[in-house]
PDB file of C-alpha atoms and ligand atoms in Angstrom:
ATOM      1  CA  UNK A 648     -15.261  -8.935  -2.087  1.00 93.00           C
ATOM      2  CA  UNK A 649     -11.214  -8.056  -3.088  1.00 98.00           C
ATOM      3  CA  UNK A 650      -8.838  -9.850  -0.679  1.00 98.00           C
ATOM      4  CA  UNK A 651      -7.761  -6.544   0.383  1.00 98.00           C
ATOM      5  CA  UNK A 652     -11.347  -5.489   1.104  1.00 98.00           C
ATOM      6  CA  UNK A 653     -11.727  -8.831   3.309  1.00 98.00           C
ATOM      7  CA  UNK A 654      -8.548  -7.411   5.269  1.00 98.00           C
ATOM      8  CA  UNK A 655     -10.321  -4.152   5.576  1.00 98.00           C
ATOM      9  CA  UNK A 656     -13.319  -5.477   7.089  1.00 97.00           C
ATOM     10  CA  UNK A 657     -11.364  -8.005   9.011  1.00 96.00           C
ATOM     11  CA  UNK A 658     -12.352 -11.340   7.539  1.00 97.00           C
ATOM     12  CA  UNK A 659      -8.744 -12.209   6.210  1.00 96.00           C
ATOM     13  CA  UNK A 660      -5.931 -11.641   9.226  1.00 96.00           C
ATOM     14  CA  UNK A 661      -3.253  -9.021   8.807  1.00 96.00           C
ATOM     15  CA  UNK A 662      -0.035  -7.598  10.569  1.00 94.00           C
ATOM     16  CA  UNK A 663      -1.522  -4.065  10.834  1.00 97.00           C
ATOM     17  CA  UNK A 664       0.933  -1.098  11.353  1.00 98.00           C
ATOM     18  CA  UNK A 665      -1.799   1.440  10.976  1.00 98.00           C
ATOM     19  CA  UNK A 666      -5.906   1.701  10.789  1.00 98.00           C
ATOM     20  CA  UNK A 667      -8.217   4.393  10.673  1.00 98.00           C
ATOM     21  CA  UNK A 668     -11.001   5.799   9.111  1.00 98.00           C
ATOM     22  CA  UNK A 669      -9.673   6.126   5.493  1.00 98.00           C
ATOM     23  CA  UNK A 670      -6.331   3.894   5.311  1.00 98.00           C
ATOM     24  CA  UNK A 671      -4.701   0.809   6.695  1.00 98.00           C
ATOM     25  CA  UNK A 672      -1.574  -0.443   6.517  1.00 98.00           C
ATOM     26  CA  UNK A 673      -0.022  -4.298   6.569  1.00 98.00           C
ATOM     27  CA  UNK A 674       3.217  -5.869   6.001  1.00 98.00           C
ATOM     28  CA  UNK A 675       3.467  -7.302   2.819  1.00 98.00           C
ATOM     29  CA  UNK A 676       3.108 -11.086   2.959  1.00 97.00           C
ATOM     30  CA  UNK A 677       6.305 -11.760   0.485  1.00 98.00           C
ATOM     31  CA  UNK A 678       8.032  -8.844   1.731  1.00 98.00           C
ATOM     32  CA  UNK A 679      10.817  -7.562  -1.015  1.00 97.00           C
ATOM     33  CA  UNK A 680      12.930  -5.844   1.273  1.00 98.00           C
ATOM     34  CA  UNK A 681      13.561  -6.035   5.112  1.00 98.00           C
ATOM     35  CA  UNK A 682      10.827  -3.386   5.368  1.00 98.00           C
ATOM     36  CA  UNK A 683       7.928  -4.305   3.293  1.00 98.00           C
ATOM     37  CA  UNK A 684       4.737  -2.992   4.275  1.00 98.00           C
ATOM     38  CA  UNK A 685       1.254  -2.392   2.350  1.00 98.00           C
ATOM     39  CA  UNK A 686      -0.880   1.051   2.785  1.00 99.00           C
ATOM     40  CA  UNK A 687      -4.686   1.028   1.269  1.00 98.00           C
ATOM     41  CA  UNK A 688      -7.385   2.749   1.305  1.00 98.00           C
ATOM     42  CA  UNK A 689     -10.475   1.582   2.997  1.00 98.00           C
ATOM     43  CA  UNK A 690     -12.582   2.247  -0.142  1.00 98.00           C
ATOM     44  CA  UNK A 691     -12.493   0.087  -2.783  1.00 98.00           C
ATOM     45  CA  UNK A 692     -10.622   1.584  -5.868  1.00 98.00           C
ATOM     46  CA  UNK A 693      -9.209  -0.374  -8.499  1.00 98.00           C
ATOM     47  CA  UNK A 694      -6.192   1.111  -8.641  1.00 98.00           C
ATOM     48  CA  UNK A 695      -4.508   4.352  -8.052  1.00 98.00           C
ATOM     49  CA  UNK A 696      -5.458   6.442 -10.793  1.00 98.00           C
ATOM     50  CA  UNK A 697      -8.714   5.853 -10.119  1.00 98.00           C
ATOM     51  CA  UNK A 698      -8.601   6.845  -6.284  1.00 98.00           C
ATOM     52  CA  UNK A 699      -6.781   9.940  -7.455  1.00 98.00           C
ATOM     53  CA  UNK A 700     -10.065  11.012  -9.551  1.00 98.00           C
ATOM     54  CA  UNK A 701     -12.291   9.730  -6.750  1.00 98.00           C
ATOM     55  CA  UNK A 702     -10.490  10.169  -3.441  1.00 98.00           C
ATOM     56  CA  UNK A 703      -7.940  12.501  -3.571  1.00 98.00           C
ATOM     57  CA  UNK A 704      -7.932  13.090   0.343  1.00 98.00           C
ATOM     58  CA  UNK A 705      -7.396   9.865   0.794  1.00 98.00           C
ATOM     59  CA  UNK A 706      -4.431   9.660  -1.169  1.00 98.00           C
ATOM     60  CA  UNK A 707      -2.834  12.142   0.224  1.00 98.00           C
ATOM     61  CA  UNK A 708      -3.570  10.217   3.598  1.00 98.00           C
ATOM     62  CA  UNK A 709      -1.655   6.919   2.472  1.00 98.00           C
ATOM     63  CA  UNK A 710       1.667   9.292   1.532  1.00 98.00           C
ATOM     64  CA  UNK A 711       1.428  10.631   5.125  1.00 98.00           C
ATOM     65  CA  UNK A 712       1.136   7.585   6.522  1.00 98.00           C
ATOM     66  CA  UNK A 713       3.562   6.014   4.613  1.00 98.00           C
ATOM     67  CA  UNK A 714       5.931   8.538   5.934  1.00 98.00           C
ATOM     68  CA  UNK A 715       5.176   8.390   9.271  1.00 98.00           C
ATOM     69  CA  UNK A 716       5.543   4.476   8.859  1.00 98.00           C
ATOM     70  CA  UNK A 717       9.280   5.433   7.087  1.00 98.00           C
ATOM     71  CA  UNK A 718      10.112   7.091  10.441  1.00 98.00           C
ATOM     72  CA  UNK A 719       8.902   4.589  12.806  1.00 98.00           C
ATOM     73  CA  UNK A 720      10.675   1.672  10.894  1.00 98.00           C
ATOM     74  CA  UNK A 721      13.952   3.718  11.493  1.00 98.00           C
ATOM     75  CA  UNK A 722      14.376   4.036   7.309  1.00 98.00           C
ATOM     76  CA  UNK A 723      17.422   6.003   6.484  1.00 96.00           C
ATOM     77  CA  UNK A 724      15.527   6.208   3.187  1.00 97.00           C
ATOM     78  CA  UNK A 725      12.606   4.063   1.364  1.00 98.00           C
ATOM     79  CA  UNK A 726      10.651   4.067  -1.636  1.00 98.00           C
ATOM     80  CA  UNK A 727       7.063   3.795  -2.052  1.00 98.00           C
ATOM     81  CA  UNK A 728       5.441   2.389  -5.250  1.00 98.00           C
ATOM     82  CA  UNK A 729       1.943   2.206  -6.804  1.00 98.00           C
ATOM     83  CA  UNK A 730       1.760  -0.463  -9.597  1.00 98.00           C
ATOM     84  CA  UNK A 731      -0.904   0.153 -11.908  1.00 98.00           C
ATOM     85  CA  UNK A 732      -1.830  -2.721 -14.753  1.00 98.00           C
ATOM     86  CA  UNK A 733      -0.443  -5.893 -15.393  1.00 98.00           C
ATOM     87  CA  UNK A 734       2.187  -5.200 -17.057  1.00 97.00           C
ATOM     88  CA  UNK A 735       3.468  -2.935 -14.644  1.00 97.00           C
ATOM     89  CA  UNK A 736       3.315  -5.940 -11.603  1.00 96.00           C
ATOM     90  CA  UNK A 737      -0.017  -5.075  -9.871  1.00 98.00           C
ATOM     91  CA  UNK A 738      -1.767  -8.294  -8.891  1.00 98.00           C
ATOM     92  CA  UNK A 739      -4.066  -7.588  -6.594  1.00 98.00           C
ATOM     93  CA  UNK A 740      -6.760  -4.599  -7.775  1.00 98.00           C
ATOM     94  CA  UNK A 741      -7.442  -2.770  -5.263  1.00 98.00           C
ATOM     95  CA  UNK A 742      -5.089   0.240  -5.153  1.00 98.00           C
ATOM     96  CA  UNK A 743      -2.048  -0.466  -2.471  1.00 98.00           C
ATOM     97  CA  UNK A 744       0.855   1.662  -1.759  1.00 99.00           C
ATOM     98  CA  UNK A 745       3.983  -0.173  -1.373  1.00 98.00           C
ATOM     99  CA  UNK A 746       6.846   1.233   0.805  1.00 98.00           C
ATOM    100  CA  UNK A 747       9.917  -0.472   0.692  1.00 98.00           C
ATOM    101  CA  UNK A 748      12.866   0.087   2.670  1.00 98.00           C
ATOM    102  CA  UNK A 749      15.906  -1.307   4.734  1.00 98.00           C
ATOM    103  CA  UNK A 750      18.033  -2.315   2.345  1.00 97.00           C
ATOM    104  CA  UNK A 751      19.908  -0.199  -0.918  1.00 97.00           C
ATOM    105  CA  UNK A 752      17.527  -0.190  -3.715  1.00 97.00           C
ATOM    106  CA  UNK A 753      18.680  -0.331  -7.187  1.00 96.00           C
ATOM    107  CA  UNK A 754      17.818   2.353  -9.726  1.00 97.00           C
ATOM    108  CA  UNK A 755      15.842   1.428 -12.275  1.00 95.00           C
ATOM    109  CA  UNK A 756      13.742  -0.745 -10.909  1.00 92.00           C
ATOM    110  CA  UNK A 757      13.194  -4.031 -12.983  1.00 82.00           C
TER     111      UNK A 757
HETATM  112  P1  AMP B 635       0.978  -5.793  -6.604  1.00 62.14           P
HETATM  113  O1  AMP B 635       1.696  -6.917  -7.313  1.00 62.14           O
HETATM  114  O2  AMP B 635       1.581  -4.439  -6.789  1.00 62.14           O
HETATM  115  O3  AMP B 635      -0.496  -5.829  -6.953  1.00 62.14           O
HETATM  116  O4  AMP B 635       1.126  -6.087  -5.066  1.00 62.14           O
HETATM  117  C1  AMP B 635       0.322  -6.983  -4.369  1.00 62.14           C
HETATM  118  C2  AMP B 635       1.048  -7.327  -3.114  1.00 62.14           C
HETATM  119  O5  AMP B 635       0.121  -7.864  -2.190  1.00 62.14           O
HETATM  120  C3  AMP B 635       2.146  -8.375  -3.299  1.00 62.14           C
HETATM  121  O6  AMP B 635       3.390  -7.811  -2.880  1.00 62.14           O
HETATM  122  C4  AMP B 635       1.697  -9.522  -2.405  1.00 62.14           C
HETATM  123  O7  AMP B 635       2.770 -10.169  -1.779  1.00 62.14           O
HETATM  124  C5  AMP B 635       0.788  -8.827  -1.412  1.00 62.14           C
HETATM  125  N1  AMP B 635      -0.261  -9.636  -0.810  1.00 62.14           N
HETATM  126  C6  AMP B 635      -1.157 -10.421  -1.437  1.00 62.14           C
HETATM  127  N2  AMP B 635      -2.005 -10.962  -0.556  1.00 62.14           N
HETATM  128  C7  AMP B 635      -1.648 -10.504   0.673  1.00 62.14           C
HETATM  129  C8  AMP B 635      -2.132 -10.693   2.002  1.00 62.14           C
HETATM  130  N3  AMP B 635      -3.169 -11.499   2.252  1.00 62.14           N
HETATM  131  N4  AMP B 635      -1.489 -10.065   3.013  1.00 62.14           N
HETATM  132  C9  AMP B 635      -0.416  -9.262   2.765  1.00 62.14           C
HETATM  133  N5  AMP B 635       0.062  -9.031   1.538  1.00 62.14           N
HETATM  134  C10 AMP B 635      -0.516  -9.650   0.501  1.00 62.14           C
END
């Protein structure tokens, strides 16, 4: 099982924000910004193009949560980020939203 399965299911601890049927959502363990926090889906997809084909709903449900999150961290503005491939950063391969926030974020990103 993916580490981020194992935090699903509840073997490996998390700070949870956010759980329900389709998503949950974690701060980041090497948070990035003051506001670092991890949404997933419950299902295991290898990455976000893939949960697009296959769980489209469920997409939609992380950006909705990841808004609400925005609000509730107080973000006067954030950015949310789906890495997809090594080259592009991901690490772990099981699709993960990241939303990043309290603190000015530099445009382009490296
Ligand atoms: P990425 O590089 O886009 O695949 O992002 C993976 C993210 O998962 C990184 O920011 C890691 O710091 C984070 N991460 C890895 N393991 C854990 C964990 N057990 N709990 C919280 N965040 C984690």
């Amino acid at each position: 099982m993916c580490i981020f399965c194992k935090i699903a299911s509840g073997e490996i601890p998390a700070e949870l924000l956010h759980s329900d049927d389709q998503v949950l959502a974690f701060r980041d363990l090497a948070p990035q910004a003051p506001t670092h926090i991890l949404i997933i889906p419950r299902v295991h997809c290898e990455n976000v193009d893939e949960l697009a084909e296959q769980h489209p709903q469920t997409l939609s449900r992380i950006f909705l949560v990841a808004a609400q999150l925005a609000k509730s961290e107080g973000l006067s503005g954030h950015r949310t980020v789906f890495n997809t491939g090594e080259s592009a950063g991901q690490s772990v391969f099981h699709a993960h939203l990241h939303l990043l926030g309290g603190r000015p974020l530099a445009w382009p990103p490296g």
